[in-house]
Coordinates of N, CA and C in Angstrom, one line a residue:
M261 N -53.2 78.7 -76.3 CA -53.2 77.5 -77.1 C -52.1 77.6 -78.2
N262 N -51.6 76.5 -78.6 CA -50.7 76.4 -79.7 C -51.1 75.4 -80.8
G263 N -50.3 75.2 -81.8 CA -50.7 74.3 -82.9 C -50.9 72.9 -82.4
K264 N -50.1 72.4 -81.4 CA -50.3 71.1 -80.9 C -51.7 71.0 -80.2
D265 N -52.1 72.0 -79.5 CA -53.4 72.0 -78.8 C -54.5 71.8 -79.8
L266 N -54.4 72.4 -81.0 CA -55.4 72.4 -82.0 C -55.6 70.9 -82.5
R267 N -54.6 70.1 -82.4 CA -54.6 68.7 -82.9 C -55.0 67.7 -81.8
T268 N -54.9 68.2 -80.5 CA -55.1 67.2 -79.4 C -56.1 67.6 -78.4
T269 N -56.5 68.8 -78.3 CA -57.3 69.3 -77.2 C -58.7 69.8 -77.6
P270 N -59.7 69.4 -76.9 CA -61.1 69.9 -77.3 C -61.1 71.4 -77.2
H271 N -61.7 72.0 -78.2 CA -61.8 73.5 -78.2 C -62.9 73.9 -79.1
R272 N -63.3 75.2 -78.9 CA -64.2 75.8 -79.9 C -63.4 76.7 -80.8
R273 N -63.7 76.5 -82.1 CA -63.0 77.3 -83.1 C -63.9 78.2 -83.9
W274 N -63.4 79.4 -84.1 CA -64.2 80.4 -84.8 C -64.2 80.2 -86.3
N275 N -65.4 80.1 -86.9 CA -65.6 80.1 -88.3 C -65.8 81.5 -88.8
P276 N -64.8 82.2 -89.4 CA -65.0 83.6 -89.8 C -66.0 83.8 -90.9
L277 N -66.2 82.8 -91.7 CA -67.2 83.0 -92.9 C -68.6 82.9 -92.4
L278 N -68.9 82.0 -91.5 CA -70.3 81.9 -91.0 C -70.5 82.7 -89.7
R279 N -69.3 83.1 -89.1 CA -69.3 83.9 -87.9 C -70.1 83.2 -86.8
E280 N -69.5 82.0 -86.5 CA -70.1 81.1 -85.4 C -69.0 80.2 -84.9
W281 N -69.2 79.8 -83.6 CA -68.2 79.0 -83.0 C -68.6 77.5 -83.2
V282 N -67.6 76.7 -83.5 CA -67.8 75.2 -83.8 C -67.0 74.4 -82.8
L283 N -67.6 73.4 -82.2 CA -66.9 72.5 -81.3 C -66.0 71.6 -82.1
V284 N -64.7 71.5 -81.7 CA -63.8 70.6 -82.4 C -63.2 69.6 -81.3
S285 N -63.3 68.3 -81.5 CA -62.8 67.3 -80.6 C -61.8 66.4 -81.3
P286 N -60.6 66.9 -81.5 CA -59.6 66.1 -82.3 C -59.2 64.7 -81.6
H287 N -59.2 64.7 -80.3 CA -58.8 63.5 -79.6 C -59.8 62.3 -79.9
R288 N -61.0 62.6 -80.4 CA -62.0 61.6 -80.6 C -61.6 60.6 -81.7
T289 N -60.6 61.0 -82.6 CA -60.2 60.2 -83.7 C -59.4 59.0 -83.1
Q290 N -59.1 59.0 -81.9 CA -58.3 57.8 -81.3 C -59.2 56.7 -80.7
R291 N -60.5 57.0 -80.7 CA -61.4 56.0 -80.0 C -61.5 54.7 -80.9
P292 N -61.6 53.5 -80.3 CA -61.8 52.3 -81.1 C -63.1 52.3 -81.9
W293 N -63.0 51.7 -83.0 CA -64.2 51.7 -83.9 C -64.6 50.3 -84.3
L294 N -65.8 50.0 -83.9 CA -66.4 48.7 -84.3 C -67.7 48.9 -85.1
G295 N -67.9 50.1 -85.6 CA -69.0 50.4 -86.4 C -68.8 49.9 -87.9
K296 N -69.7 50.4 -88.7 CA -69.7 50.0 -90.1 C -68.4 50.5 -90.8
V297 N -67.8 49.6 -91.6 CA -66.7 50.0 -92.4 C -67.0 49.7 -93.9
E298 N -67.0 50.8 -94.7 CA -67.4 50.7 -96.1 C -66.4 50.0 -96.9
K299 N -66.9 49.2 -97.8 CA -65.9 48.5 -98.7 C -65.5 49.5 -99.8
V300 N -64.3 49.2 -100.2 CA -63.7 50.1 -101.3 C -64.5 49.8 -102.6
A301 N -65.0 50.9 -103.1 CA -65.8 50.8 -104.3 C -65.0 50.2 -105.5
P302 N -65.6 49.3 -106.3 CA -64.9 48.8 -107.4 C -64.6 49.8 -108.4
S303 N -63.5 49.7 -109.1 CA -63.1 50.7 -110.1 C -64.0 50.5 -111.3
Q304 N -64.2 51.7 -112.0 CA -65.0 51.6 -113.3 C -64.0 51.1 -114.4
A305 N -64.1 49.8 -114.7 CA -63.2 49.2 -115.6 C -63.4 49.6 -117.1
M306 N -64.7 49.8 -117.4 CA -65.0 50.0 -118.8 C -65.1 51.5 -119.2
E307 N -64.6 51.8 -120.4 CA -64.7 53.2 -120.9 C -66.1 53.5 -121.4
Y308 N -66.9 52.6 -121.8 CA -68.2 52.8 -122.2 C -69.2 51.8 -121.6
D309 N -70.3 52.2 -121.1 CA -71.3 51.4 -120.5 C -72.6 51.5 -121.3
P310 N -73.0 50.5 -122.0 CA -74.3 50.6 -122.8 C -75.5 50.9 -122.0
E311 N -75.4 50.6 -120.6 CA -76.6 50.8 -119.8 C -76.5 52.2 -119.1
C312 N -75.5 53.0 -119.3 CA -75.3 54.2 -118.6 C -76.1 55.4 -119.3
Y313 N -76.9 56.1 -118.5 CA -77.7 57.2 -119.1 C -76.8 58.4 -119.6
L314 N -75.5 58.4 -119.1 CA -74.7 59.6 -119.5 C -73.6 59.3 -120.5
C315 N -73.5 58.1 -120.9 CA -72.4 57.8 -121.9 C -72.9 58.2 -123.3
P316 N -72.0 58.5 -124.2 CA -72.3 59.1 -125.5 C -73.2 58.1 -126.3
G317 N -74.2 58.7 -127.0 CA -75.1 57.9 -127.8 C -76.2 57.2 -127.1
N318 N -76.1 57.1 -125.8 CA -77.2 56.4 -125.0 C -78.4 57.2 -124.8
V319 N -79.5 56.5 -124.5 CA -80.8 57.2 -124.3 C -80.9 57.4 -122.8
R320 N -81.2 58.7 -122.4 CA -81.4 59.0 -121.0 C -82.8 58.5 -120.5
A321 N -83.1 58.6 -119.2 CA -84.3 58.1 -118.6 C -85.5 58.7 -119.2
E322 N -85.5 60.0 -119.6 CA -86.7 60.7 -120.2 C -86.8 60.5 -121.7
G323 N -85.9 59.6 -122.3 CA -86.1 59.3 -123.7 C -85.2 60.2 -124.6
V324 N -84.4 61.1 -124.1 CA -83.6 61.9 -124.9 C -82.3 61.2 -125.1
R325 N -81.8 61.2 -126.4 CA -80.6 60.5 -126.7 C -79.4 61.4 -126.7
N326 N -78.4 61.0 -126.0 CA -77.1 61.8 -125.9 C -76.5 61.9 -127.3
P327 N -75.9 63.0 -127.6 CA -75.1 63.0 -128.9 C -73.8 62.1 -128.7
A328 N -73.2 61.8 -129.7 CA -72.0 61.0 -129.7 C -70.8 62.0 -129.3
Y329 N -70.9 62.5 -128.1 CA -69.9 63.6 -127.7 C -68.5 63.0 -127.5
S330 N -67.5 63.8 -127.8 CA -66.1 63.3 -127.7 C -65.3 64.2 -126.7
E331 N -66.0 65.1 -126.1 CA -65.4 66.0 -125.1 C -66.4 66.4 -124.0
T332 N -66.1 67.3 -123.2 CA -67.0 67.7 -122.1 C -68.4 68.0 -122.6
F333 N -69.4 67.5 -122.0 CA -70.8 67.6 -122.5 C -71.7 68.2 -121.4
V334 N -72.5 69.2 -121.8 CA -73.4 69.9 -120.9 C -74.8 69.7 -121.4
F335 N -75.8 69.5 -120.5 CA -77.2 69.4 -120.9 C -78.1 69.8 -119.7
E336 N -79.3 70.2 -120.0 CA -80.3 70.5 -119.0 C -80.6 69.3 -118.2
N337 N -80.6 69.4 -116.9 CA -80.9 68.3 -116.0 C -82.4 67.8 -116.3
D338 N -82.5 66.5 -116.6 CA -83.8 65.9 -116.8 C -84.7 65.9 -115.6
Y339 N -84.1 65.9 -114.4 CA -84.9 66.0 -113.2 C -84.4 67.1 -112.3
P340 N -84.6 68.3 -112.7 CA -84.0 69.5 -112.1 C -84.6 69.8 -110.7
A341 N -83.8 70.3 -109.8 CA -84.3 70.7 -108.5 C -85.1 72.0 -108.6
M342 N -84.8 72.8 -109.6 CA -85.5 74.1 -109.8 C -85.9 74.2 -111.3
L343 N -86.9 75.0 -111.5 CA -87.5 75.2 -112.9 C -87.3 76.7 -113.3
P344 N -87.0 76.9 -114.6 CA -86.8 78.3 -115.0 C -88.1 79.1 -115.3
N345 N -89.1 78.3 -115.8 CA -90.3 79.0 -116.2 C -91.4 78.9 -115.2
V346 N -91.2 79.4 -114.1 CA -92.2 79.4 -113.0 C -92.5 80.9 -112.6
S347 N -93.8 81.1 -112.3 CA -94.2 82.5 -111.9 C -94.0 82.6 -110.3
Y348 N -93.6 83.8 -109.9 CA -93.4 84.0 -108.5 C -94.7 84.0 -107.7
S349 N -94.7 83.3 -106.6 CA -95.9 83.3 -105.7 C -95.4 83.0 -104.3
E350 N -96.2 83.4 -103.4 CA -95.8 83.3 -102.0 C -97.0 82.9 -101.1
M351 N -96.7 82.2 -100.0 CA -97.8 81.9 -99.1 C -97.2 82.1 -97.7
D352 N -98.1 82.5 -96.8 CA -97.7 82.6 -95.4 C -98.9 82.4 -94.5
Q353 N -98.9 81.2 -93.9 CA -100.0 80.8 -93.0 C -99.7 81.1 -91.5
E354 N -99.9 82.3 -91.1 CA -99.7 82.7 -89.7 C -98.3 82.5 -89.3
G355 N -97.4 82.6 -90.2 CA -96.0 82.5 -89.9 C -95.5 81.1 -89.6
L356 N -96.4 80.1 -89.7 CA -96.0 78.7 -89.5 C -95.6 78.0 -90.8
I357 N -96.3 78.3 -91.9 CA -95.9 77.8 -93.2 C -95.7 79.0 -94.1
H358 N -94.4 79.3 -94.3 CA -94.1 80.4 -95.2 C -93.2 79.9 -96.3
A359 N -93.7 80.1 -97.5 CA -93.0 79.5 -98.7 C -93.0 80.5 -99.9
R360 N -91.9 80.5 -100.7 CA -91.8 81.3 -101.9 C -91.4 80.4 -103.0
V361 N -91.9 80.6 -104.2 CA -91.5 79.9 -105.4 C -90.0 80.3 -105.7
E362 N -89.2 79.3 -105.9 CA -87.8 79.5 -106.3 C -87.5 79.1 -107.7
R363 N -87.1 80.1 -108.5 CA -86.8 79.9 -109.9 C -85.4 79.6 -110.1
G364 N -85.1 78.7 -111.0 CA -83.7 78.3 -111.2 C -83.5 77.5 -112.5
I365 N -82.2 77.3 -112.8 CA -81.8 76.4 -113.9 C -80.8 75.4 -113.4
C366 N -81.0 74.1 -113.8 CA -80.1 73.1 -113.3 C -79.5 72.3 -114.6
R367 N -78.2 72.2 -114.6 CA -77.5 71.6 -115.7 C -76.6 70.5 -115.2
V368 N -76.3 69.6 -116.1 CA -75.3 68.5 -115.8 C -74.1 68.6 -116.7
V369 N -72.9 68.4 -116.2 CA -71.7 68.5 -117.0 C -71.0 67.1 -116.9
C370 N -71.0 66.4 -118.0 CA -70.2 65.2 -118.1 C -68.7 65.5 -118.4
F371 N -67.8 65.2 -117.5 CA -66.4 65.6 -117.7 C -65.8 65.1 -119.0
S372 N -66.2 63.9 -119.3 CA -65.5 63.2 -120.4 C -66.5 62.1 -121.0
P373 N -66.4 61.7 -122.2 CA -67.2 60.6 -122.7 C -66.9 59.3 -122.1
R374 N -65.7 59.2 -121.5 CA -65.3 57.9 -120.9 C -66.0 57.7 -119.5
H375 N -66.5 56.5 -119.4 CA -67.3 56.1 -118.2 C -66.4 55.9 -117.0
D376 N -65.1 55.8 -117.2 CA -64.2 55.4 -116.1 C -63.2 56.5 -115.8
L377 N -63.4 57.7 -116.4 CA -62.3 58.7 -116.2 C -62.8 59.9 -115.3
T378 N -62.2 59.9 -114.1 CA -62.5 61.0 -113.2 C -61.4 62.1 -113.4
I379 N -61.7 63.3 -112.9 CA -60.8 64.5 -113.1 C -59.4 64.2 -112.6
P380 N -59.2 63.6 -111.4 CA -57.8 63.4 -111.0 C -57.0 62.5 -112.0
R381 N -57.6 61.7 -112.8 CA -56.9 60.9 -113.8 C -56.9 61.4 -115.2
M382 N -57.4 62.6 -115.4 CA -57.4 63.3 -116.7 C -56.0 63.9 -117.0
E383 N -55.7 64.0 -118.3 CA -54.6 64.8 -118.7 C -54.8 66.3 -118.4
Q384 N -53.8 67.1 -118.4 CA -53.9 68.5 -118.0 C -54.8 69.2 -119.0
G385 N -54.7 68.9 -120.3 CA -55.5 69.5 -121.3 C -57.0 69.2 -121.2
E386 N -57.3 68.0 -120.7 CA -58.7 67.6 -120.5 C -59.3 68.3 -119.3
V387 N -58.5 68.4 -118.3 CA -58.9 69.2 -117.1 C -59.2 70.6 -117.4
R388 N -58.3 71.2 -118.2 CA -58.5 72.6 -118.7 C -59.8 72.8 -119.4
Q389 N -60.1 71.8 -120.2 CA -61.4 71.9 -121.0 C -62.6 71.9 -120.1
V390 N -62.5 71.1 -119.0 CA -63.6 71.0 -118.0 C -63.7 72.4 -117.3
V391 N -62.6 73.0 -116.9 CA -62.6 74.3 -116.2 C -63.1 75.4 -117.2
E392 N -62.8 75.3 -118.4 CA -63.3 76.3 -119.4 C -64.8 76.2 -119.6
V393 N -65.3 75.0 -119.5 CA -66.8 74.8 -119.6 C -67.4 75.4 -118.4
W394 N -66.8 75.1 -117.2 CA -67.4 75.7 -116.0 C -67.4 77.2 -116.1
T395 N -66.3 77.8 -116.6 CA -66.3 79.3 -116.7 C -67.3 79.8 -117.7
E396 N -67.5 79.1 -118.8 CA -68.4 79.5 -119.8 C -69.9 79.5 -119.3
Q397 N -70.2 78.4 -118.6 CA -71.5 78.2 -118.0 C -71.7 79.3 -116.9
Y398 N -70.7 79.5 -116.1 CA -70.9 80.5 -115.0 C -71.2 81.9 -115.6
R399 N -70.5 82.2 -116.7 CA -70.7 83.5 -117.3 C -72.1 83.6 -118.0
E400 N -72.4 82.5 -118.7 CA -73.7 82.5 -119.4 C -74.9 82.6 -118.5
L401 N -74.9 81.8 -117.5 CA -76.0 81.8 -116.5 C -76.0 83.1 -115.7
G402 N -74.8 83.5 -115.3 CA -74.7 84.7 -114.5 C -75.2 86.0 -115.2
E403 N -75.2 86.0 -116.5 CA -75.6 87.1 -117.3 C -77.1 87.2 -117.4
L404 N -77.8 86.2 -117.0 CA -79.3 86.2 -117.0 C -79.8 87.2 -116.0
P405 N -80.6 88.1 -116.3 CA -81.0 89.2 -115.4 C -81.6 88.8 -114.1
W406 N -82.2 87.6 -114.0 CA -82.9 87.2 -112.8 C -82.1 86.2 -112.0
V407 N -80.9 85.8 -112.5 CA -80.1 84.9 -111.8 C -79.2 85.6 -110.8
K408 N -79.2 85.2 -109.5 CA -78.3 85.9 -108.5 C -77.2 85.0 -108.0
H409 N -77.2 83.8 -108.3 CA -76.2 82.9 -107.7 C -76.0 81.7 -108.6
V410 N -74.7 81.4 -109.0 CA -74.4 80.2 -109.8 C -73.4 79.3 -109.0
Q411 N -73.7 78.1 -108.9 CA -72.8 77.2 -108.1 C -72.5 75.9 -109.0
V412 N -71.2 75.6 -109.0 CA -70.8 74.3 -109.7 C -70.4 73.4 -108.6
F413 N -70.9 72.2 -108.6 CA -70.6 71.2 -107.5 C -70.7 69.8 -108.0
E414 N -70.1 68.9 -107.2 CA -70.1 67.5 -107.6 C -70.5 66.7 -106.4
N415 N -71.5 65.8 -106.5 CA -71.9 64.8 -105.5 C -71.2 63.5 -106.0
R416 N -70.1 63.2 -105.4 CA -69.3 62.1 -105.9 C -69.5 60.8 -105.0
G417 N -69.9 59.8 -105.7 CA -70.1 58.5 -104.9 C -71.5 58.3 -104.4
V418 N -71.9 57.0 -104.2 CA -73.2 56.7 -103.7 C -73.6 57.3 -102.4
L419 N -72.6 57.4 -101.4 CA -72.9 58.0 -100.1 C -73.2 59.4 -100.2
M420 N -72.7 60.1 -101.3 CA -73.0 61.5 -101.4 C -74.2 61.8 -102.3
G421 N -74.9 60.8 -102.7 CA -76.1 60.9 -103.4 C -76.0 61.0 -104.9
A422 N -74.8 60.6 -105.5 CA -74.7 60.6 -106.9 C -75.6 59.5 -107.5
S423 N -76.4 59.8 -108.5 CA -77.3 58.9 -109.1 C -76.8 58.1 -110.2
N424 N -75.6 58.5 -110.7 CA -74.9 57.8 -111.8 C -73.4 57.8 -111.6
P425 N -72.8 56.6 -111.9 CA -71.3 56.5 -111.7 C -70.5 57.2 -112.7
H426 N -71.1 57.6 -113.9 CA -70.3 58.3 -114.9 C -69.9 59.6 -114.3
P427 N -68.6 59.9 -114.4 CA -68.1 61.2 -113.7 C -68.7 62.4 -114.3
H428 N -69.4 63.2 -113.4 CA -70.1 64.4 -113.8 C -70.3 65.3 -112.6
C429 N -70.7 66.5 -112.9 CA -71.0 67.5 -111.8 C -72.3 68.2 -112.2
Q430 N -72.8 69.1 -111.4 CA -74.0 69.8 -111.6 C -73.7 71.3 -111.5
I431 N -74.6 72.1 -112.2 CA -74.5 73.5 -112.1 C -75.9 74.0 -111.8
W432 N -76.0 74.8 -110.7 CA -77.3 75.4 -110.3 C -77.2 76.9 -110.4
A433 N -78.2 77.5 -111.1 CA -78.3 78.9 -111.2 C -79.6 79.3 -110.4
N434 N -79.5 80.0 -109.3 CA -80.7 80.3 -108.5 C -81.2 81.8 -108.7
G435 N -82.5 81.9 -108.5 CA -83.1 83.2 -108.6 C -82.8 84.0 -107.3
E436 N -82.4 83.3 -106.2 CA -82.1 84.0 -105.0 C -80.8 83.4 -104.5
V437 N -80.0 84.2 -103.7 CA -78.8 83.7 -103.1 C -79.1 82.8 -102.0
P438 N -78.5 81.6 -101.9 CA -78.7 80.7 -100.8 C -78.2 81.2 -99.5
N439 N -78.7 80.7 -98.4 CA -78.4 81.2 -97.1 C -76.9 81.3 -96.7
I440 N -76.2 80.2 -97.0 CA -74.8 80.2 -96.6 C -74.0 81.2 -97.3
P441 N -74.1 81.4 -98.7 CA -73.4 82.4 -99.4 C -73.7 83.8 -98.9
V442 N -75.0 84.0 -98.5 CA -75.4 85.3 -98.0 C -74.6 85.6 -96.7
R443 N -74.5 84.7 -95.8 CA -73.8 84.9 -94.6 C -72.3 85.1 -94.8
E444 N -71.7 84.3 -95.8 CA -70.3 84.4 -96.1 C -70.0 85.8 -96.7
Q445 N -70.9 86.2 -97.6 CA -70.7 87.5 -98.2 C -70.7 88.6 -97.2
A446 N -71.6 88.6 -96.2 CA -71.7 89.6 -95.2 C -70.4 89.6 -94.3
A447 N -69.9 88.4 -94.0 CA -68.7 88.3 -93.2 C -67.5 88.8 -94.0
M448 N -67.4 88.5 -95.3 CA -66.3 89.0 -96.0 C -66.3 90.5 -96.2
R449 N -67.5 91.0 -96.4 CA -67.6 92.5 -96.5 C -67.3 93.2 -95.2
E450 N -67.7 92.6 -94.1 CA -67.4 93.2 -92.8 C -65.9 93.2 -92.5
F451 N -65.3 92.0 -92.8 CA -63.8 91.9 -92.6 C -63.1 92.9 -93.5
L452 N -63.5 93.0 -94.8 CA -62.8 93.8 -95.7 C -62.9 95.3 -95.2
E453 N -64.0 95.7 -94.8 CA -64.2 97.1 -94.3 C -63.3 97.4 -93.1
A454 N -63.1 96.3 -92.2 CA -62.3 96.5 -91.0 C -60.8 96.4 -91.3
N455 N -60.5 95.8 -92.4 CA -59.1 95.5 -92.8 C -58.8 95.9 -94.2
E456 N -58.9 97.2 -94.5 CA -58.8 97.7 -95.9 C -57.4 97.7 -96.4
T457 N -56.4 97.4 -95.6 CA -55.1 97.4 -96.1 C -54.6 96.2 -96.9
G458 N -55.4 95.2 -96.9 CA -55.0 94.0 -97.7 C -56.2 93.0 -97.9
P459 N -55.9 91.9 -98.6 CA -57.0 90.9 -98.8 C -57.3 90.1 -97.6
T460 N -58.5 89.6 -97.5 CA -58.9 88.8 -96.4 C -58.2 87.5 -96.3
P461 N -58.0 86.9 -95.1 CA -57.4 85.6 -95.1 C -58.3 84.5 -95.4
M462 N -59.6 84.8 -95.5 CA -60.6 83.8 -95.9 C -60.7 83.6 -97.4
H463 N -60.9 84.7 -98.1 CA -61.0 84.7 -99.5 C -60.5 86.0 -100.0
S464 N -60.0 86.0 -101.3 CA -59.7 87.3 -101.9 C -61.0 87.8 -102.6
L465 N -61.4 89.0 -102.2 CA -62.6 89.5 -102.8 C -62.2 90.1 -104.2
I466 N -62.8 89.6 -105.3 CA -62.4 90.0 -106.6 C -63.2 91.2 -107.1
S467 N -64.5 91.0 -106.9 CA -65.4 92.1 -107.4 C -66.7 92.0 -106.6
H468 N -67.4 93.1 -106.6 CA -68.7 93.2 -105.8 C -69.6 94.3 -106.4
N469 N -70.8 93.9 -106.6 CA -71.8 94.9 -106.9 C -73.1 94.6 -106.1
A470 N -74.2 95.3 -106.5 CA -75.4 95.1 -105.7 C -75.9 93.7 -105.8
G471 N -75.7 93.0 -106.9 CA -76.3 91.7 -107.0 C -75.3 90.5 -106.9
W472 N -74.0 90.8 -107.0 CA -73.0 89.7 -107.1 C -71.8 90.0 -106.2
T473 N -71.3 89.0 -105.6 CA -70.0 89.0 -105.0 C -69.1 87.9 -105.5
T474 N -67.9 88.1 -106.0 CA -67.1 87.1 -106.6 C -65.8 87.0 -105.7
S475 N -65.5 85.8 -105.3 CA -64.3 85.6 -104.4 C -63.6 84.4 -104.8
E476 N -62.4 84.3 -104.3 CA -61.6 83.1 -104.5 C -60.8 82.7 -103.3

C-alpha cells in the first residue's frame, strides 16, 4: 500500500494506542447524500445574555449567583457526573450486575465572561489565561491523594450534548483511571520498552510513576 491507497482503498488500519484494527472505507465519502443536512448554527451575537446560567452576575439553575467575573471562571458543576464525598461500596450479583461506587470531582470552566467568545476568536493573551487555568486545575486536582486521572474536555454544540451555548469546558477528576487511558498507557509503556532509543511516534512520554502517566 501507499499514501494514495490510504485515501481511496478500503483497508484495516492499526490503532497503536488501543492496539486494535479499525476498518477504514475512504471511498464511501463519494456516495450521494440525501439524508439530513444540519443548518448552520446562528452566531452568538450578544456579549451578555441575561437568561444564560453562565454569564457574569446571573443566577444558575440551583440558585447560586455567579460573581461578576471579568476573566476565566471556574466553579463546581451544579449537576456533576461524580461526587467527591461518597463512600466506597461494591456489589456483584453472580457476575451479571457488577458495580463499584466511583468517586470524583467535576468542575466547569467558562473561558470568558463574554457569551459570544469562543477560544478560536480570543486574543493570544486570553487563550494563555485559559491554558493557565487548565494547568492550575490539573495540578490542584492531581495532587489529591485519591485522584488518579484528570481530564479537561469540551462538549461543543448541541449535537455534542452541550447544555449551554456560553463557551465553556469541563474538568473531571476520577478516583479510578478510565478504560481508554488504561489501554493507551499500557500500549505506550510497551512501545517505549521495545523502542528505548527514542520517543514514541504516538505520544512523548513525559513522566510515569505507579499512579500517573503524563504524555503529550
